[in-house]
XYZ file of C-alpha atoms in Angstrom:
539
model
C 284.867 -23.429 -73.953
C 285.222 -26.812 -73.690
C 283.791 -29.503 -71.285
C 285.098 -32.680 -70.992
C 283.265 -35.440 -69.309
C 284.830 -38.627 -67.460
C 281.830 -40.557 -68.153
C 280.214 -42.044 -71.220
C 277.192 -40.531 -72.675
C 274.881 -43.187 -71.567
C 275.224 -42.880 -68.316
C 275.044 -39.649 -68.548
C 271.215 -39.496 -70.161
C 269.898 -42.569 -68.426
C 271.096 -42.208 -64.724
C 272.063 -38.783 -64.265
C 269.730 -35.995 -62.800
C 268.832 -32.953 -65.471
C 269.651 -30.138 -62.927
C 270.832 -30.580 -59.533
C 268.575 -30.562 -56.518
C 267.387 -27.162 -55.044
C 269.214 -26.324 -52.133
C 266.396 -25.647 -49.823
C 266.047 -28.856 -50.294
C 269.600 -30.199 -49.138
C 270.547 -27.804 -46.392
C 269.623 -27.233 -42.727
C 266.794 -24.373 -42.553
C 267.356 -23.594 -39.301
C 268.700 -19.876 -40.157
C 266.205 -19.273 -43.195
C 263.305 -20.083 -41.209
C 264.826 -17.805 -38.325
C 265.343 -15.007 -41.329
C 261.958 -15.554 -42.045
C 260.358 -15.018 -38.427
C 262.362 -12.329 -37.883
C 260.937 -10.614 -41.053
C 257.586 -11.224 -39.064
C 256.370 -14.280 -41.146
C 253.824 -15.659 -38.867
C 253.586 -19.125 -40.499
C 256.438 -20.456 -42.386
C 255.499 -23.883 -42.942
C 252.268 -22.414 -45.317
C 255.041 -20.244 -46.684
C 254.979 -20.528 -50.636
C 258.113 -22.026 -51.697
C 259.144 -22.042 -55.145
C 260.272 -25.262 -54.440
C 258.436 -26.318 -50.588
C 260.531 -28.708 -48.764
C 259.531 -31.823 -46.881
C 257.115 -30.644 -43.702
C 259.258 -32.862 -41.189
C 261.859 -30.516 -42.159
C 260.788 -27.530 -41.477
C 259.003 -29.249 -38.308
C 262.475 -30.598 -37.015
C 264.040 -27.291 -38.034
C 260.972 -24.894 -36.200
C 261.327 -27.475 -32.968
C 265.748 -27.019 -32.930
C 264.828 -23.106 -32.782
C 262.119 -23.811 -30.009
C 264.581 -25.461 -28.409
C 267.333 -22.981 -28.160
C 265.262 -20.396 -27.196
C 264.547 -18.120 -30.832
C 261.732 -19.105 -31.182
C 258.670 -19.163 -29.038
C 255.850 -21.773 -29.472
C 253.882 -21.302 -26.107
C 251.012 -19.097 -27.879
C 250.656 -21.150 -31.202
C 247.079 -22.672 -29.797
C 245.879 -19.217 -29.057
C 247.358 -17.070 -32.197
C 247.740 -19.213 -34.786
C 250.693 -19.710 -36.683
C 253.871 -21.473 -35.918
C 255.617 -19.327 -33.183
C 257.305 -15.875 -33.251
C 260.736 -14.612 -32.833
C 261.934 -13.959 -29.272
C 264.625 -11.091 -28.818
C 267.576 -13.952 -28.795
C 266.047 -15.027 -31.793
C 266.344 -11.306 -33.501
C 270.146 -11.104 -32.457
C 270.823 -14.503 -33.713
C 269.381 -14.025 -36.546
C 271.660 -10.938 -37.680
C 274.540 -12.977 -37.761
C 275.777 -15.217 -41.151
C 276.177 -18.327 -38.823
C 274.698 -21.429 -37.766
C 271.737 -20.831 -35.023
C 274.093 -23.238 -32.665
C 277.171 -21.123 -33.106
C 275.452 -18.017 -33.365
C 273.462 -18.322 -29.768
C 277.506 -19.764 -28.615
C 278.681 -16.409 -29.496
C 276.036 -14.562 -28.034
C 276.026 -16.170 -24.911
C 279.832 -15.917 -24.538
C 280.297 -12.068 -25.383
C 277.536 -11.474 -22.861
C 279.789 -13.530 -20.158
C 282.913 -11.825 -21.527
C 284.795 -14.849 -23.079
C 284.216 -14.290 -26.746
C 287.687 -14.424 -28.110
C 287.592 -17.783 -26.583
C 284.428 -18.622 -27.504
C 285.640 -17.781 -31.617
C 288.557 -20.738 -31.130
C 285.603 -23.218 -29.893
C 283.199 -22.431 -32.910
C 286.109 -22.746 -34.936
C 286.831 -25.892 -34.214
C 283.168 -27.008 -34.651
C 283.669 -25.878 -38.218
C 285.946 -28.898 -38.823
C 286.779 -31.880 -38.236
C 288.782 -33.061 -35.035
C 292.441 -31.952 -35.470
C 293.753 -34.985 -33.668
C 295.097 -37.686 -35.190
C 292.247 -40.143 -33.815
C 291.753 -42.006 -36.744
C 295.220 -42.801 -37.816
C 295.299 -43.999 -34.430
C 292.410 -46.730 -35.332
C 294.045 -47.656 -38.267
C 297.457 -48.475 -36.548
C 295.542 -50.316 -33.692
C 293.370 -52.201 -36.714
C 296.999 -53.092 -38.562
C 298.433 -53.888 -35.335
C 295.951 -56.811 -34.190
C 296.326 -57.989 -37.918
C 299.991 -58.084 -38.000
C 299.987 -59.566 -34.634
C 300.612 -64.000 -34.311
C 300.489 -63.945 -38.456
C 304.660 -63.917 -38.849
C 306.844 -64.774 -36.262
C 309.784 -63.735 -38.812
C 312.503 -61.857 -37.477
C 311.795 -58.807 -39.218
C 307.790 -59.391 -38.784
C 309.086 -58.981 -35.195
C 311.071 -55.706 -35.258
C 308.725 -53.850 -37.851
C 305.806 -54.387 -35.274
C 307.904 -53.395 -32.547
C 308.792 -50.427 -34.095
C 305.125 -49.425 -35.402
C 304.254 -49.991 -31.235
C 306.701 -47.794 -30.497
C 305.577 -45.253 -32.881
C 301.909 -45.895 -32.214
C 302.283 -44.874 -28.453
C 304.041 -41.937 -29.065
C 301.261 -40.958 -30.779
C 298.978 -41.525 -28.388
C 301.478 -39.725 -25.699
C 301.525 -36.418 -27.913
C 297.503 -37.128 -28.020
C 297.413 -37.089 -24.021
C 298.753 -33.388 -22.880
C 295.554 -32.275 -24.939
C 292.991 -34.159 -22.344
C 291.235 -31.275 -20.648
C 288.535 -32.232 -17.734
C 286.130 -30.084 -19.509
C 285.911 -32.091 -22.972
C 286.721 -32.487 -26.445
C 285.974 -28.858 -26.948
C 288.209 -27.320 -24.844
C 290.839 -29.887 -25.408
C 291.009 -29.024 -28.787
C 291.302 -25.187 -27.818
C 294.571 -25.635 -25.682
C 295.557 -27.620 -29.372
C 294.550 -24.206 -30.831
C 296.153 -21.456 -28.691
C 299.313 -23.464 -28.605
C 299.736 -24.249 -32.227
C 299.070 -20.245 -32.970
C 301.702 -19.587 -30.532
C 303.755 -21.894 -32.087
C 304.268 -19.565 -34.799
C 304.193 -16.073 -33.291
C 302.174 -14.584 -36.170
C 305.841 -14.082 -37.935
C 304.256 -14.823 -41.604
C 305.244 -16.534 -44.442
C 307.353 -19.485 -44.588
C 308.426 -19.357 -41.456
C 305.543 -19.622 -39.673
C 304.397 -22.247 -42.055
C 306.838 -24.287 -41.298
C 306.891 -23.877 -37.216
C 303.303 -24.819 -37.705
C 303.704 -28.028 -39.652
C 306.698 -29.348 -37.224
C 304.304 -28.504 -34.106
C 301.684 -29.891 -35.719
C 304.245 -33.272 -36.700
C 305.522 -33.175 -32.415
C 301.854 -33.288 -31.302
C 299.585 -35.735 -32.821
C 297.783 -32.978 -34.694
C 296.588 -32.278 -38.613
C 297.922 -29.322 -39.769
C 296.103 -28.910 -42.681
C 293.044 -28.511 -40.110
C 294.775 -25.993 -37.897
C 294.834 -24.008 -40.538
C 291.413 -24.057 -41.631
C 290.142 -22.995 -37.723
C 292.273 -20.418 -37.804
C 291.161 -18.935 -41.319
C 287.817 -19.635 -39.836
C 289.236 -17.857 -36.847
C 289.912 -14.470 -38.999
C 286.638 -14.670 -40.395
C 284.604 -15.052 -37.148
C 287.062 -11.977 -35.196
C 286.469 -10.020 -38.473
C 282.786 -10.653 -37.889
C 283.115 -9.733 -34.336
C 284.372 -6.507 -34.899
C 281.214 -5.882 -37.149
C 278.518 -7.011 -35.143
C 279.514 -7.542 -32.099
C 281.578 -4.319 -30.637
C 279.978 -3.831 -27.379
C 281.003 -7.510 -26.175
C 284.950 -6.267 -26.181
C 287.983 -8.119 -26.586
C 290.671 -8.479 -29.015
C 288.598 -9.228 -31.964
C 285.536 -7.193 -31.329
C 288.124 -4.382 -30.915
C 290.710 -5.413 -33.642
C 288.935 -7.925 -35.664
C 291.492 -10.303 -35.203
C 293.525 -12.246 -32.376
C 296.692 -12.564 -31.060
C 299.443 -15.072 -30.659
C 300.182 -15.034 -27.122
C 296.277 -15.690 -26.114
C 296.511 -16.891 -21.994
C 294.562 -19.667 -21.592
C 290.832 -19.235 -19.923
C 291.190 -18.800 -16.299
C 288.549 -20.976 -13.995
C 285.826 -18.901 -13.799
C 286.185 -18.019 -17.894
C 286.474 -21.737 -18.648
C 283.026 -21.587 -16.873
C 281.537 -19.122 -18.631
C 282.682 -20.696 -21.741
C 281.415 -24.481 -21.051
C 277.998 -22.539 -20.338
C 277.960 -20.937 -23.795
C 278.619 -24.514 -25.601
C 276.241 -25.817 -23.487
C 273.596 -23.393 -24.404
C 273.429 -24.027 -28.195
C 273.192 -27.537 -27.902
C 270.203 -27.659 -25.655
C 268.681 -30.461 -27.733
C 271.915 -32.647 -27.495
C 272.272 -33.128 -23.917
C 272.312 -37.105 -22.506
C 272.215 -38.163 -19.625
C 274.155 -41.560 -18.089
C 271.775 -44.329 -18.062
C 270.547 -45.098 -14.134
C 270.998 -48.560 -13.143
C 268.090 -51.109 -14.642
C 267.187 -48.110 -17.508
C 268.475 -50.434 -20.453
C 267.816 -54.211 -21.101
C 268.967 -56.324 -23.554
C 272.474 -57.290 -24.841
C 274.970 -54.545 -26.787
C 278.623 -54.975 -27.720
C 279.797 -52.094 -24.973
C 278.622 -51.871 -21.455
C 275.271 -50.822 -20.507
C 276.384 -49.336 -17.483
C 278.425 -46.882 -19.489
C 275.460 -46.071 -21.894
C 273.634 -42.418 -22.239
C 270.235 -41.623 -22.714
C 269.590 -38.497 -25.170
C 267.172 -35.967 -24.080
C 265.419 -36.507 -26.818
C 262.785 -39.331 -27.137
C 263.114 -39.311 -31.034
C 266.865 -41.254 -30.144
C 265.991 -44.348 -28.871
C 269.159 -45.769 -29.114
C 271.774 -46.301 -26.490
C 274.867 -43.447 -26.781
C 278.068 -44.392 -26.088
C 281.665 -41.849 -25.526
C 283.822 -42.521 -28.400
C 287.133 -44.140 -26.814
C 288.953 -41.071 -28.254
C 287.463 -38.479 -26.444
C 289.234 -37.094 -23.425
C 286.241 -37.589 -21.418
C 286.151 -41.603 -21.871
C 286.561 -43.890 -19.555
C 286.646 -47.669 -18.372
C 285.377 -47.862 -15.444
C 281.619 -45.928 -16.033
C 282.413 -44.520 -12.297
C 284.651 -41.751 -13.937
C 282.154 -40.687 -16.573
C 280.163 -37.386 -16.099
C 276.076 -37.869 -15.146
C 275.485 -35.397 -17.406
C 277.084 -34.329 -20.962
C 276.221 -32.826 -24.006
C 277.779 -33.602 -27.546
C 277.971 -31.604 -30.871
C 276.571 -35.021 -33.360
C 276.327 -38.238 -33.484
C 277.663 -41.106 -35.465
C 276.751 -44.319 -36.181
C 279.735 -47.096 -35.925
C 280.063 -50.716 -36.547
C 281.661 -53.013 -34.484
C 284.405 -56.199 -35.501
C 281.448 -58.937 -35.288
C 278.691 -55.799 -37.288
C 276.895 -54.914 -34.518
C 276.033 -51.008 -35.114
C 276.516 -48.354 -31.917
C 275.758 -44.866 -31.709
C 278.742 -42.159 -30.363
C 278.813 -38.793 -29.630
C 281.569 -36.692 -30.901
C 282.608 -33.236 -29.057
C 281.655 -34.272 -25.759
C 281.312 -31.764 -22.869
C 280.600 -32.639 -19.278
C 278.153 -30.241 -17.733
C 276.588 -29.386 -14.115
C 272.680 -30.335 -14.311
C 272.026 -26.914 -12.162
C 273.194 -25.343 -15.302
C 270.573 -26.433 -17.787
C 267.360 -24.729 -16.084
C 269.150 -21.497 -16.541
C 270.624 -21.464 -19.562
C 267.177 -23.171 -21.301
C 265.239 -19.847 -19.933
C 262.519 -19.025 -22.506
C 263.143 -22.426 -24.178
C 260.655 -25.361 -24.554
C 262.824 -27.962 -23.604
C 262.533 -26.851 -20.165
C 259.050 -27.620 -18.405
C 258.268 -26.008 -15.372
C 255.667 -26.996 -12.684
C 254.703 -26.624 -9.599
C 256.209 -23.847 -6.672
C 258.369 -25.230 -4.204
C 258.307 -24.400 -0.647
C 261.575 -25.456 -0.049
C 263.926 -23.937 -0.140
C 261.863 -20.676 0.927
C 261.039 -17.502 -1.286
C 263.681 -14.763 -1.487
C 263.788 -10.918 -2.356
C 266.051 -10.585 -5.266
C 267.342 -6.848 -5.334
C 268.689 -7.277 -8.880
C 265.071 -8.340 -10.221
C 262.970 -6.787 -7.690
C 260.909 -9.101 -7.587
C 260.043 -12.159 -4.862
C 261.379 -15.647 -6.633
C 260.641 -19.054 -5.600
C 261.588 -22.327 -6.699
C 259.925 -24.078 -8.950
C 259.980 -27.898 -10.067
C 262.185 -28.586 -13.044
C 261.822 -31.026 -16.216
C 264.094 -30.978 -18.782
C 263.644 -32.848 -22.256
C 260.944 -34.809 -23.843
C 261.594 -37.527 -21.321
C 261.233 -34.956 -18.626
C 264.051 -35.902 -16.226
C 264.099 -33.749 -13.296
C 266.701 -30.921 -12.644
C 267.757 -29.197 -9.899
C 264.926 -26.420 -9.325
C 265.116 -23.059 -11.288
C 263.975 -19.747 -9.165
C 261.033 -17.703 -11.055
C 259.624 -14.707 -10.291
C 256.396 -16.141 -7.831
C 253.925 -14.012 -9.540
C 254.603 -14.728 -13.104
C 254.333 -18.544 -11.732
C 251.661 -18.649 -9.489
C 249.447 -16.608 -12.418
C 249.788 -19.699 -14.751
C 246.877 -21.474 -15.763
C 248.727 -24.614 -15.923
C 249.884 -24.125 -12.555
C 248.869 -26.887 -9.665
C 249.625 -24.482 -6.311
C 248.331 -27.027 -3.961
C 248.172 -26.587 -0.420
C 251.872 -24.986 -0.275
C 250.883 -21.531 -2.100
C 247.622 -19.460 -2.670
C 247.452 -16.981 -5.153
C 248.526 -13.984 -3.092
C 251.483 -15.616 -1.579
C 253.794 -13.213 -3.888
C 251.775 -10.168 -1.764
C 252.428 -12.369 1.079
C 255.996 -12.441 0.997
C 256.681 -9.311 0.083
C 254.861 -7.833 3.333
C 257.531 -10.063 5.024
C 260.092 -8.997 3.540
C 259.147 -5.043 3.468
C 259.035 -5.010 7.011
C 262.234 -6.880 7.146
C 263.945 -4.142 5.544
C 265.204 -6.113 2.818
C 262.997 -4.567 0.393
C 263.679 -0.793 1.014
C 266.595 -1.082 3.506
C 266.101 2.724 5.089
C 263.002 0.835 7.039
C 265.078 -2.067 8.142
C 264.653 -0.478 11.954
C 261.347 -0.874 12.125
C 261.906 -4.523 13.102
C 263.095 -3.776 16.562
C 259.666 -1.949 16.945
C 256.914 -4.124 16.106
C 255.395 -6.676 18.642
C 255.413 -9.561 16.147
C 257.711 -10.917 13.879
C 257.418 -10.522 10.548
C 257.271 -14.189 9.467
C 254.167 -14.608 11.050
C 253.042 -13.254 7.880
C 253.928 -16.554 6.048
C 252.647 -18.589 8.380
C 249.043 -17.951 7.427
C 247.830 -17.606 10.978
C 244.683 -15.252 11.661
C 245.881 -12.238 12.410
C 244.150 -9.287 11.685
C 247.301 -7.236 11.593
C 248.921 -9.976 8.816
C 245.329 -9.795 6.566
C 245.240 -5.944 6.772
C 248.588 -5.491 5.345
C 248.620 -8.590 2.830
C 245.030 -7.270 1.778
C 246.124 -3.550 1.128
C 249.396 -4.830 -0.892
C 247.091 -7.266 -3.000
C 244.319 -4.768 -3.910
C 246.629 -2.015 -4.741
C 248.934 -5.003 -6.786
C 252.113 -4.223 -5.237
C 254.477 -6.978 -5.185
C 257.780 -4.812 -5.780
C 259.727 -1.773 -4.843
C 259.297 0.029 -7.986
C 255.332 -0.668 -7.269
C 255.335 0.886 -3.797
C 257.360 3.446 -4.828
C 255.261 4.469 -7.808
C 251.923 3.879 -5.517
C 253.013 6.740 -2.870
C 254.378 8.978 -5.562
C 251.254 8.901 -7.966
C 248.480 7.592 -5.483
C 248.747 7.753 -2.257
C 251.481 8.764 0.021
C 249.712 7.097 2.759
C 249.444 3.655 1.793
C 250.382 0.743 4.087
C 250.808 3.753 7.227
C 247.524 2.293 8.807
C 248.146 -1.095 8.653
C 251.958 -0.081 9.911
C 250.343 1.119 13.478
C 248.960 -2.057 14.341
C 252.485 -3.527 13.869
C 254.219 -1.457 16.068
C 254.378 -1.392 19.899
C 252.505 1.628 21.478
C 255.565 3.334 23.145
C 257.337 3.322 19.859
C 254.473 4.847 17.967
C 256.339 8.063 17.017
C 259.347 6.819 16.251
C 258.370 4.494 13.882
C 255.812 7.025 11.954
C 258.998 9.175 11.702
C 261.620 6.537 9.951
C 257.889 5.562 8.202
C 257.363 9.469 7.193
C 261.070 9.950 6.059
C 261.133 6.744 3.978
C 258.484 7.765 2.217
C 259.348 10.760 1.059
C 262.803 9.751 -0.150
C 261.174 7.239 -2.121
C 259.415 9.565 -3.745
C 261.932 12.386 -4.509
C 263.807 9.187 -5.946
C 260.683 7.976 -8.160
C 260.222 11.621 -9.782
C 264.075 12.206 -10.429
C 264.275 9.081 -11.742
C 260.846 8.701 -13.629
């Protein structure tokens, strides 16, 4: 063959590189380190690379993972190594996708929103399909135009390029969507495929291109989500069956897709929110920021990272911009960041794909990740009994980010917290408190609800129990629970089926008034014994 060069052969020996870089060096390595701890390599930055790239890299790549939750760092100082996989991590890594997307998809199947949730990663494939930036250049030509001719025609040509300029921006506005950029962008999505009612061909071609024309949108975008679209529901239908839908069942999607309903558009802010942990920001508080910049402090965000140190600012495009910093969200989180320069050079920072989010969200959906610190238990509000976990949960204090602003508490399960090393319990708990509570609540009847009529029986409320005062009734029972290490129903039940069937009855008696003796061993004796018929047909 022949190869024909638009360059002159000096350039290309004296300037030009022999062989192109390697790729490992030019790429993300997010997902090949994630490949790599799922295959149970302990330390991948000792890993030897045919060609190693830089350590921040792979640093910056192993702390994104830590971040979203695939990776866990918390025993590095004790085993060695670098971190190991966590069971998100495993799942994540079994799909061809970027560890953001991936963890998106994830999270949305699991809430039931995944056909949705394949529009929005879609999108993040490409660029924005709005016309945004032929809307700068208009405004740019506009303020150039404007005062320089006073001509008749100078006159009309720039009224007419007004006129055109705000329909544009009036076909941009029925895409605004309180929930972002994201989910604006969706409604784009699910209306342009409807536009052409999957007919095929030229026909649908060219509905497409005239919606695209009527709406302020790019059409050759549209149609690179939706290819992207295909892929991902083809992928769904592979991997991801159990999360059901159209394309985990069809591996595709349909024309006539309803738009999210309230509680879905919940569920799928959540799962944006979730795989871009690392990008959340948070609207500067009064007296945060100093100095002069061309936009308004007041209307300035802190990242949650310390490693941006730079102000960020919503780009005036973005359905979620506003004026008056009043309107703006306290929290957000954004997909990247770009660096602009102002008319007189000064440089900003804005986030693109900007999504408001609730701050009672983030301790939640940053469970087993690093960017979420916890500390001390609270003792307010109280301790529960959650049935679903079976467990007692408290709150606990909440940091989020390397700045470590506080978020609304996060419940735990009391014993996992309270047997931390790191954590300061103070005068509020004591190290049986999660033995403590659950004596109040198993005579409560919340635990096992068949002994719920014991409480009209006993001589004392149960909540003396957490009120530490020195009964001997309250330290029998807390002591019997704690030395036996049952903190749970599935503990008490396995105790009387495999230990004792007696356990706790003693400590019961002192409870219980002495005219009611009988009648409380016999709800006692017949609770017991249907716990354990339940235990052995279960176990």
């Amino acid at each position: 063959g022949h190869c024909y060069r638009l360059y002159s052969s000096s350039l290309y020996a004296r300037h030009m590189d022999a062989f192109a870089l390697p790729e490992i060096l030019t790429r993300p390595l997010e997902d090949v380190l994630l490949a790599m701890k799922a295959l149970n390599v302990s330390h991948v930055s000792k890993f030897p690379f045919p060609t190693p790239p830089d350590r921040s890299q792979v640093n910056g790549a192993l702390k994104l993972l830590s971040s979203l939750g695939c990776v866990d760092m918390s025993d590095v100082e004790a085993e060695g190594g670098d971190g190991h996989v966590t069971k998100l991590g495993q799942a994540v890594a079994k799909l061809p996708l970027g560890v953001r997307y991936a963890k998106m998809l994830l999270v949305a199947a699991h809430a039931g929103v995944l056909d949705y949730a394949i529009v929005v990663v879609s999108i993040l494939s490409e660029s924005s399909p709005f016309h945004h930036a032929s809307l700068e250049e208009d405004k740019d030509e506009d303020e150039k135009e404007d005062g320089d001719d006073d001509s008749l025609d100078a006159v009309d040509r720039l009224q007419e390029e007004k006129q055109t300029l705000a329909k544009k921006r009036e076909s941009l506005r029925r895409w605004s969507h309180k929930h972002g950029d994201i989910m604006a962008a969706m409604l784009a999505v699910g209306a342009f495929t409807y536009a052409g009612r999957g007919a095929g061909g030229q026909s649908e071609k060219l509905a497409g291109k005239r919606f695209c024309e009527e709406n302020g949108l790019d059409y050759v975008i549209m149609t690179r989500i939706q290819k992207m679209r295909s892929h991902l529901a083809s992928l769904a239908k592979n991997r991801l069956t159990a999360a059901g839908g159209v394309a985990a069942t069809t591996g595709g999607f349909v024309s006539n897709m309803k738009p999210p309903s309230k509680s879905e558009e919940m569920y799928l802010v959540q799962s944006i929110v979730s795989g871009l942990l690392d990008n959340v920001a948070l609207l500067a508080p009064p007296g945060s920021m100093s100095g002069e910049h061309p936009f308004g402090l007041r209307s300035a965000y802190l990242s949650s990272s310390a490693a941006i140190k730079q102000p960020l600012f919503i780009d005036r495009n973005s359905t979620v911009y506003s004026r008056d910093f009043r309107q703006l969200p306290q929290f957000v989180c954004y997909d990247s960041v770009i660096s602009k320069t102002t008319r007189d050079g000064a440089p900003v920072v804005m986030m693109k794909n900007v999504t408001p989010l609730e701050s009672n969200w983030l301790g939640d959906l940053a469970k087993g990740s690093d960017i979420v610190s916890l500390g001390k238990p609270l003792s307010s509000p109280p301790p529960t009994y959650d049935a679903d976990k079976d467990a007692i949960v408290c709150s606990v204090l909440t940091k989020y980010g390397s700045r470590g602003w506080e978020i609304p508490p996060v419940k735990r399960v009391m014993s996992e917290i309270l047997s931390r090393t790191e954590t300061k319990r103070g005068a509020d708990f004591l190290a049986d408190d999660s033995f403590r509570w659950f004596a109040k609540f198993l005579l409560e009847g919340k635990v096992i609800p068949e002994l719920e009529p014991l409480k009209d029986l006993f001589s004392d409320n149960p909540s003396v129990i957490t009120q530490r005062r020195p009964l001997f009734k309250v330290t029998m029972l807390v002591t019997a629970l704690t030395e036996a290490r049952v903190d749970s129903a599935f503990a008490l039940k396995k105790h009387w089926a495999e230990k004792d069937d007696k356990f706790l009855f003693k400590a019961l008696k002192h409870w219980v008034k002495k005219e009611h003796h009988s009648t409380a061993k016999s709800i006692w004796i017949k609770t017991v014994k249907k716990s354990i018929k339940s235990w052995k047909s279960e176990s």
